[in-house]
PDB file of C-alpha atoms in Angstrom:
ATOM      1  CA  GLU A   3      18.524  78.156   3.914  1.00 64.00           C
ATOM      2  CA  THR A   4      16.675  74.929   3.399  1.00 73.00           C
ATOM      3  CA  CYS A   5      16.875  72.721   6.333  1.00 77.00           C
ATOM      4  CA  ALA A   6      15.563  69.298   7.437  1.00 76.00           C
ATOM      5  CA  ALA A   7      14.285  68.736  10.868  1.00 78.00           C
ATOM      6  CA  ARG A   8      15.257  65.605  12.807  1.00 76.00           C
ATOM      7  CA  LEU A   9      13.533  64.270  15.780  1.00 77.00           C
ATOM      8  CA  PHE A  10      15.417  61.972  18.074  1.00 77.00           C
ATOM      9  CA  GLY A  11      13.496  60.109  20.913  1.00 79.00           C
ATOM     10  CA  TYR A  12      15.589  58.410  23.696  1.00 78.00           C
ATOM     11  CA  SER A  13      15.097  57.201  27.377  1.00 81.00           C
ATOM     12  CA  GLU A  14      17.620  58.067  30.130  1.00 79.00           C
ATOM     13  CA  ALA A  15      16.550  55.153  32.136  1.00 83.00           C
ATOM     14  CA  ASP A  16      18.731  52.161  33.191  1.00 81.00           C
ATOM     15  CA  ARG A  17      15.937  49.503  32.724  1.00 82.00           C
ATOM     16  CA  PHE A  18      15.264  47.835  29.387  1.00 78.00           C
ATOM     17  CA  ASP A  19      11.690  47.444  30.116  1.00 85.00           C
ATOM     18  CA  PHE A  20      11.163  51.108  31.188  1.00 84.00           C
ATOM     19  CA  THR A  21       7.788  52.367  29.841  1.00 85.00           C
ATOM     20  CA  GLY A  22       7.893  55.964  31.216  1.00 86.00           C
ATOM     21  CA  ASN A  23       8.205  59.188  29.040  1.00 87.00           C
ATOM     22  CA  ALA A  24      11.189  59.518  26.660  1.00 85.00           C
ATOM     23  CA  THR A  25      13.194  62.609  25.800  1.00 88.00           C
ATOM     24  CA  VAL A  26      12.640  64.152  22.571  1.00 87.00           C
ATOM     25  CA  ALA A  27      15.344  66.333  20.889  1.00 87.00           C
ATOM     26  CA  ILE A  28      14.804  68.354  17.565  1.00 87.00           C
ATOM     27  CA  PHE A  29      17.786  69.142  15.378  1.00 81.00           C
ATOM     28  CA  LEU A  30      18.015  71.408  12.160  1.00 85.00           C
ATOM     29  CA  LEU A  31      20.158  69.881   9.482  1.00 78.00           C
ATOM     30  CA  SER A  32      21.379  72.168   6.595  1.00 83.00           C
ATOM     31  CA  LEU A  33      20.552  70.618   3.145  1.00 80.00           C
ATOM     32  CA  SER A  34      23.200  72.807   1.520  1.00 79.00           C
ATOM     33  CA  GLY A  35      25.234  70.414  -0.664  1.00 79.00           C
ATOM     34  CA  TYR A  36      23.244  67.565   0.167  1.00 80.00           C
ATOM     35  CA  ALA A  37      23.158  66.383  -3.476  1.00 86.00           C
ATOM     36  CA  PRO A  38      25.544  67.233  -6.197  1.00 91.00           C
ATOM     37  CA  ALA A  39      24.216  69.837  -8.807  1.00 90.00           C
ATOM     38  CA  ARG A  40      24.464  67.212 -11.574  1.00 95.00           C
ATOM     39  CA  PRO A  41      22.858  63.732 -12.301  1.00 97.00           C
ATOM     40  CA  LEU A  42      23.548  61.335  -9.555  1.00 97.00           C
ATOM     41  CA  ARG A  43      26.028  58.365 -10.037  1.00 98.00           C
ATOM     42  CA  LEU A  44      24.773  55.190  -8.397  1.00 98.00           C
ATOM     43  CA  THR A  45      25.811  51.756  -7.810  1.00 98.00           C
ATOM     44  CA  VAL A  46      23.959  48.444  -6.723  1.00 98.00           C
ATOM     45  CA  SER A  47      25.215  47.708  -3.273  1.00 97.00           C
ATOM     46  CA  PRO A  48      26.617  44.257  -2.116  1.00 95.00           C
ATOM     47  CA  TYR A  49      24.791  45.107   1.270  1.00 92.00           C
ATOM     48  CA  GLU A  50      21.091  43.658   1.665  1.00 90.00           C
ATOM     49  CA  ARG A  51      18.235  45.668   2.758  1.00 87.00           C
ATOM     50  CA  SER A  52      16.002  42.857   4.101  1.00 86.00           C
ATOM     51  CA  ALA A  53      12.083  43.122   3.311  1.00 86.00           C
ATOM     52  CA  LYS A  54      11.354  41.208   6.451  1.00 81.00           C
ATOM     53  CA  GLY A  55      13.144  43.364   9.166  1.00 69.00           C
ATOM     54  CA  ASP A  56      12.096  43.340  12.726  1.00 59.00           C
ATOM     55  CA  LEU A  57      10.830  47.007  12.564  1.00 65.00           C
ATOM     56  CA  PRO A  58       8.856  48.419   9.630  1.00 67.00           C
ATOM     57  CA  ARG A  59      10.834  50.649   7.228  1.00 63.00           C
ATOM     58  CA  TYR A  60       8.909  53.679   8.395  1.00 64.00           C
ATOM     59  CA  ILE A  61      10.085  53.565  11.914  1.00 65.00           C
ATOM     60  CA  LYS A  62      13.192  55.895  12.174  1.00 63.00           C
ATOM     61  CA  ALA A  63      15.262  53.711  14.407  1.00 66.00           C
ATOM     62  CA  THR A  64      19.074  54.470  14.272  1.00 64.00           C
ATOM     63  CA  SER A  65      19.611  50.585  13.541  1.00 64.00           C
ATOM     64  CA  HIS A  66      17.913  50.956  10.265  1.00 67.00           C
ATOM     65  CA  TYR A  67      20.863  53.350   9.104  1.00 74.00           C
ATOM     66  CA  VAL A  68      23.732  51.191  10.311  1.00 81.00           C
ATOM     67  CA  SER A  69      24.198  49.036   6.904  1.00 84.00           C
ATOM     68  CA  ALA A  70      23.015  51.949   4.912  1.00 89.00           C
ATOM     69  CA  ARG A  71      25.856  54.092   6.259  1.00 91.00           C
ATOM     70  CA  ARG A  72      28.398  51.330   5.745  1.00 93.00           C
ATOM     71  CA  ALA A  73      27.110  50.870   2.201  1.00 95.00           C
ATOM     72  CA  VAL A  74      27.355  54.397   1.351  1.00 95.00           C
ATOM     73  CA  LEU A  75      30.691  55.170   2.769  1.00 96.00           C
ATOM     74  CA  ALA A  76      32.070  52.078   0.743  1.00 96.00           C
ATOM     75  CA  ALA A  77      30.522  53.329  -2.305  1.00 97.00           C
ATOM     76  CA  LYS A  78      31.682  56.935  -1.957  1.00 96.00           C
ATOM     77  CA  ARG A  79      35.261  55.686  -1.755  1.00 97.00           C
ATOM     78  CA  ASP A  80      34.792  54.262  -5.137  1.00 97.00           C
ATOM     79  CA  GLY A  81      33.369  57.323  -6.618  1.00 96.00           C
ATOM     80  CA  TRP A  82      29.656  56.751  -6.311  1.00 97.00           C
ATOM     81  CA  ASP A  83      27.193  59.276  -4.837  1.00 97.00           C
ATOM     82  CA  ASP A  84      24.564  56.665  -3.425  1.00 97.00           C
ATOM     83  CA  VAL A  85      23.683  53.083  -3.749  1.00 98.00           C
ATOM     84  CA  ILE A  86      20.621  51.061  -4.542  1.00 98.00           C
ATOM     85  CA  PHE A  87      19.781  48.140  -2.269  1.00 97.00           C
ATOM     86  CA  LEU A  88      18.496  44.665  -3.167  1.00 97.00           C
ATOM     87  CA  ASN A  89      16.359  42.875  -0.779  1.00 95.00           C
ATOM     88  CA  GLU A  90      16.965  39.054   0.330  1.00 94.00           C
ATOM     89  CA  ARG A  91      15.090  37.847  -2.811  1.00 95.00           C
ATOM     90  CA  HIS A  92      17.518  40.096  -4.967  1.00 96.00           C
ATOM     91  CA  ASP A  93      14.481  42.468  -5.847  1.00 98.00           C
ATOM     92  CA  VAL A  94      15.465  46.179  -6.457  1.00 98.00           C
ATOM     93  CA  THR A  95      14.206  48.264  -3.638  1.00 97.00           C
ATOM     94  CA  GLU A  96      15.358  51.936  -2.980  1.00 96.00           C
ATOM     95  CA  SER A  97      18.460  53.942  -2.278  1.00 97.00           C
ATOM     96  CA  SER A  98      20.162  54.837   1.116  1.00 93.00           C
ATOM     97  CA  ARG A  99      18.058  58.012   1.493  1.00 89.00           C
ATOM     98  CA  ALA A 100      15.351  58.142  -1.119  1.00 95.00           C
ATOM     99  CA  SER A 101      12.656  56.262  -2.985  1.00 97.00           C
ATOM    100  CA  LEU A 102      13.742  54.974  -6.571  1.00 98.00           C
ATOM    101  CA  LEU A 103      11.569  55.725  -9.561  1.00 98.00           C
ATOM    102  CA  LEU A 104      11.906  53.960 -12.803  1.00 98.00           C
ATOM    103  CA  LEU A 105      10.571  55.804 -15.747  1.00 98.00           C
ATOM    104  CA  SER A 106       9.840  54.623 -19.344  1.00 97.00           C
ATOM    105  CA  GLY A 107       7.824  56.846 -21.920  1.00 94.00           C
ATOM    106  CA  SER A 108       4.804  58.031 -19.671  1.00 95.00           C
ATOM    107  CA  HIS A 109       5.150  55.229 -17.230  1.00 97.00           C
ATOM    108  CA  ILE A 110       6.497  55.278 -13.729  1.00 98.00           C
ATOM    109  CA  ALA A 111       7.279  52.131 -11.600  1.00 98.00           C
ATOM    110  CA  SER A 112       8.293  52.043  -8.055  1.00 98.00           C
ATOM    111  CA  ALA A 113       8.939  49.091  -5.416  1.00 97.00           C
ATOM    112  CA  PRO A 114       5.955  48.382  -3.056  1.00 96.00           C
ATOM    113  CA  GLU A 115       6.309  48.833   0.858  1.00 92.00           C
ATOM    114  CA  SER A 116       6.271  44.839   1.037  1.00 93.00           C
ATOM    115  CA  ASP A 117       9.596  44.713  -0.633  1.00 94.00           C
ATOM    116  CA  GLY A 118      11.318  46.523   2.068  1.00 90.00           C
ATOM    117  CA  VAL A 119      10.888  50.247   1.231  1.00 92.00           C
ATOM    118  CA  LEU A 120       9.882  53.060   2.929  1.00 88.00           C
ATOM    119  CA  PRO A 121       6.415  54.395   1.961  1.00 84.00           C
ATOM    120  CA  GLY A 122       7.636  57.852   1.351  1.00 88.00           C
ATOM    121  CA  ILE A 123       5.674  60.989   1.498  1.00 89.00           C
ATOM    122  CA  THR A 124       7.504  62.600  -1.120  1.00 91.00           C
ATOM    123  CA  ARG A 125       6.837  59.679  -3.538  1.00 94.00           C
ATOM    124  CA  GLN A 126       3.087  59.868  -2.746  1.00 92.00           C
ATOM    125  CA  ILE A 127       3.141  63.684  -3.523  1.00 91.00           C
ATOM    126  CA  VAL A 128       5.325  63.149  -6.793  1.00 94.00           C
ATOM    127  CA  ARG A 129       2.881  60.425  -7.830  1.00 94.00           C
ATOM    128  CA  GLY A 130      -0.390  62.576  -7.374  1.00 92.00           C
ATOM    129  CA  LEU A 131       1.315  65.557  -9.170  1.00 92.00           C
ATOM    130  CA  SER A 132       2.486  63.626 -12.010  1.00 94.00           C
ATOM    131  CA  GLU A 133      -0.655  61.507 -12.606  1.00 94.00           C
ATOM    132  CA  ALA A 134      -2.868  64.704 -12.136  1.00 91.00           C
ATOM    133  CA  ASN A 135      -0.795  67.081 -14.540  1.00 93.00           C
ATOM    134  CA  LEU A 136       1.274  64.908 -16.793  1.00 94.00           C
ATOM    135  CA  GLY A 137      -1.097  61.994 -17.540  1.00 92.00           C
ATOM    136  CA  VAL A 138       1.563  59.272 -16.525  1.00 95.00           C
ATOM    137  CA  THR A 139       0.584  56.031 -15.341  1.00 97.00           C
ATOM    138  CA  TRP A 140       2.219  54.569 -12.005  1.00 96.00           C
ATOM    139  CA  GLU A 141       2.808  51.193 -10.776  1.00 97.00           C
ATOM    140  CA  GLU A 142       3.864  49.973  -7.707  1.00 97.00           C
ATOM    141  CA  ARG A 143       5.187  46.263  -8.176  1.00 98.00           C
ATOM    142  CA  THR A 144       8.391  44.236  -7.221  1.00 98.00           C
ATOM    143  CA  LEU A 145      11.351  45.442  -9.560  1.00 98.00           C
ATOM    144  CA  SER A 146      14.136  43.417 -10.894  1.00 98.00           C
ATOM    145  CA  LEU A 147      17.554  44.229 -12.002  1.00 98.00           C
ATOM    146  CA  ASP A 148      16.318  43.656 -15.699  1.00 98.00           C
ATOM    147  CA  ASP A 149      13.678  46.377 -14.962  1.00 98.00           C
ATOM    148  CA  LEU A 150      16.455  48.733 -13.519  1.00 98.00           C
ATOM    149  CA  ARG A 151      18.671  48.144 -16.720  1.00 96.00           C
ATOM    150  CA  ASP A 152      15.693  48.434 -19.028  1.00 97.00           C
ATOM    151  CA  ALA A 153      14.496  51.961 -17.621  1.00 98.00           C
ATOM    152  CA  GLU A 154      14.896  54.854 -19.929  1.00 98.00           C
ATOM    153  CA  GLU A 155      15.032  57.442 -17.152  1.00 98.00           C
ATOM    154  CA  VAL A 156      15.771  56.900 -13.246  1.00 98.00           C
ATOM    155  CA  ALA A 157      15.167  59.375 -10.496  1.00 98.00           C
ATOM    156  CA  LEU A 158      15.319  59.430  -6.544  1.00 97.00           C
ATOM    157  CA  CYS A 159      12.900  61.565  -4.462  1.00 96.00           C
ATOM    158  CA  SER A 160      12.876  62.175  -0.708  1.00 93.00           C
ATOM    159  CA  SER A 161      12.024  65.165   1.506  1.00 86.00           C
ATOM    160  CA  SER A 162      15.577  66.086   1.942  1.00 86.00           C
ATOM    161  CA  LEU A 163      16.706  65.305  -1.634  1.00 90.00           C
ATOM    162  CA  GLY A 164      13.615  66.679  -3.617  1.00 89.00           C
ATOM    163  CA  ILE A 165      13.878  64.826  -6.835  1.00 94.00           C
ATOM    164  CA  GLY A 166      17.199  63.915  -8.172  1.00 95.00           C
ATOM    165  CA  ALA A 167      17.850  62.698 -11.796  1.00 97.00           C
ATOM    166  CA  VAL A 168      20.029  59.593 -11.991  1.00 98.00           C
ATOM    167  CA  GLY A 169      22.642  59.805 -14.637  1.00 98.00           C
ATOM    168  CA  THR A 170      24.698  56.370 -14.194  1.00 98.00           C
ATOM    169  CA  ILE A 171      24.164  53.097 -12.528  1.00 98.00           C
ATOM    170  CA  ASP A 172      27.195  50.975 -12.429  1.00 98.00           C
ATOM    171  CA  GLY A 173      28.315  52.284 -15.810  1.00 95.00           C
ATOM    172  CA  ARG A 174      24.947  52.088 -17.558  1.00 97.00           C
ATOM    173  CA  GLU A 175      24.045  55.697 -18.640  1.00 98.00           C
ATOM    174  CA  TYR A 176      20.382  56.933 -18.383  1.00 98.00           C
ATOM    175  CA  ARG A 177      18.965  60.023 -20.113  1.00 97.00           C
ATOM    176  CA  THR A 178      17.905  62.735 -17.858  1.00 94.00           C
ATOM    177  CA  SER A 179      14.920  63.976 -19.900  1.00 94.00           C
ATOM    178  CA  PRO A 180      12.146  64.479 -20.880  1.00 94.00           C
ATOM    179  CA  LEU A 181       9.901  63.374 -17.969  1.00 96.00           C
ATOM    180  CA  VAL A 182      12.254  63.868 -15.019  1.00 96.00           C
ATOM    181  CA  PRO A 183      12.617  67.608 -15.575  1.00 96.00           C
ATOM    182  CA  ARG A 184       8.989  67.972 -15.872  1.00 96.00           C
ATOM    183  CA  ILE A 185       8.342  66.318 -12.535  1.00 95.00           C
ATOM    184  CA  LEU A 186      11.008  68.422 -10.885  1.00 94.00           C
ATOM    185  CA  ASP A 187       9.389  71.606 -12.245  1.00 94.00           C
ATOM    186  CA  LEU A 188       5.804  70.463 -10.898  1.00 92.00           C
ATOM    187  CA  TYR A 189       7.418  69.566  -7.489  1.00 90.00           C
ATOM    188  CA  ALA A 190       9.140  73.011  -7.364  1.00 89.00           C
ATOM    189  CA  GLN A 191       5.904  74.737  -8.195  1.00 90.00           C
ATOM    190  CA  ALA A 192       4.215  73.039  -5.549  1.00 86.00           C
ATOM    191  CA  ALA A 193       6.801  73.534  -2.921  1.00 80.00           C
ATOM    192  CA  GLU A 194       6.740  77.226  -3.710  1.00 81.00           C
ATOM    193  CA  GLY A 195       2.845  77.526  -3.536  1.00 79.00           C
ATOM    194  CA  ARG A 196       2.626  78.341  -7.286  1.00 81.00           C
ATOM    195  CA  LEU A 197       0.681  75.081  -7.925  1.00 77.00           C
ATOM    196  CA  GLN A 198      -1.996  73.783  -5.956  1.00 69.00           C
ATOM    197  CA  PHE A 199      -1.666  70.082  -5.030  1.00 63.00           C
ATOM    198  CA  ALA A 200      -4.764  69.360  -3.691  1.00 53.00           C
ATOM    199  CA  ASP A 201      -5.444  66.859  -6.593  1.00 49.00           C
ATOM    200  CA  ALA A 202      -2.276  65.144  -5.501  1.00 46.00           C
ATOM    201  CA  ILE A 203      -3.351  64.726  -1.905  1.00 48.00           C
ATOM    202  CA  GLU A 204      -6.906  63.621  -3.087  1.00 47.00           C
ATOM    203  CA  VAL A 205      -5.301  60.843  -5.272  1.00 42.00           C
ATOM    204  CA  ILE A 206      -3.152  59.794  -2.206  1.00 42.00           C
ATOM    205  CA  ALA A 207      -6.450  59.673   0.040  1.00 42.00           C
ATOM    206  CA  LEU A 208      -8.447  57.653  -2.494  1.00 39.00           C
ATOM    207  CA  GLU A 209      -5.793  55.240  -2.663  1.00 41.00           C
ATOM    208  CA  LYS A 210      -5.818  54.812   1.158  1.00 41.00           C
ATOM    209  CA  VAL A 211      -9.558  54.380   1.141  1.00 37.00           C
ATOM    210  CA  HIS A 212      -9.441  51.837  -1.531  1.00 33.00           C
TER     211      HIS A 212
END
């Protein structure tokens, strides 16, 4: 069974300024049923995801998940699977648990870290794999609601979700082929060891250097 590993660090001290060692606990979370076996149904959330938070998005602090949990619970009551957050500038960012990819033809766009999104490892791997094997162009830029509406395909990706095709956002239907299934197949081959993804890692490394 596929599981996700979750690390929790906490201090048992009674002082706010305590700087000693923390306790770390490791939990294994089953990913069975984590996402429905169909294209996802999303809604744009009224809850804001600030691009200028006190902590960087990559810090897995519990406080980062409070508004996301509230937003998802509200969306699920209305029949949605997940939400898409806007930041304080009304730019499109990501979902509660995954990076958002907008696909049109052979072009993929995603929001930059500066807009308040997590610099996801899965997104970087997907980028490297798709650029090296599918010849797509990938752009990180600020995304608007018009970009969201104009996209031909939409997908989410994360380490726990993998890659999920999005079928509907607030009633607007998106096609779920031809590019998303090809990316999903590449990702599955890499995860199973049937495809060497050194090229993907090399692309990521070069980006970090430059």
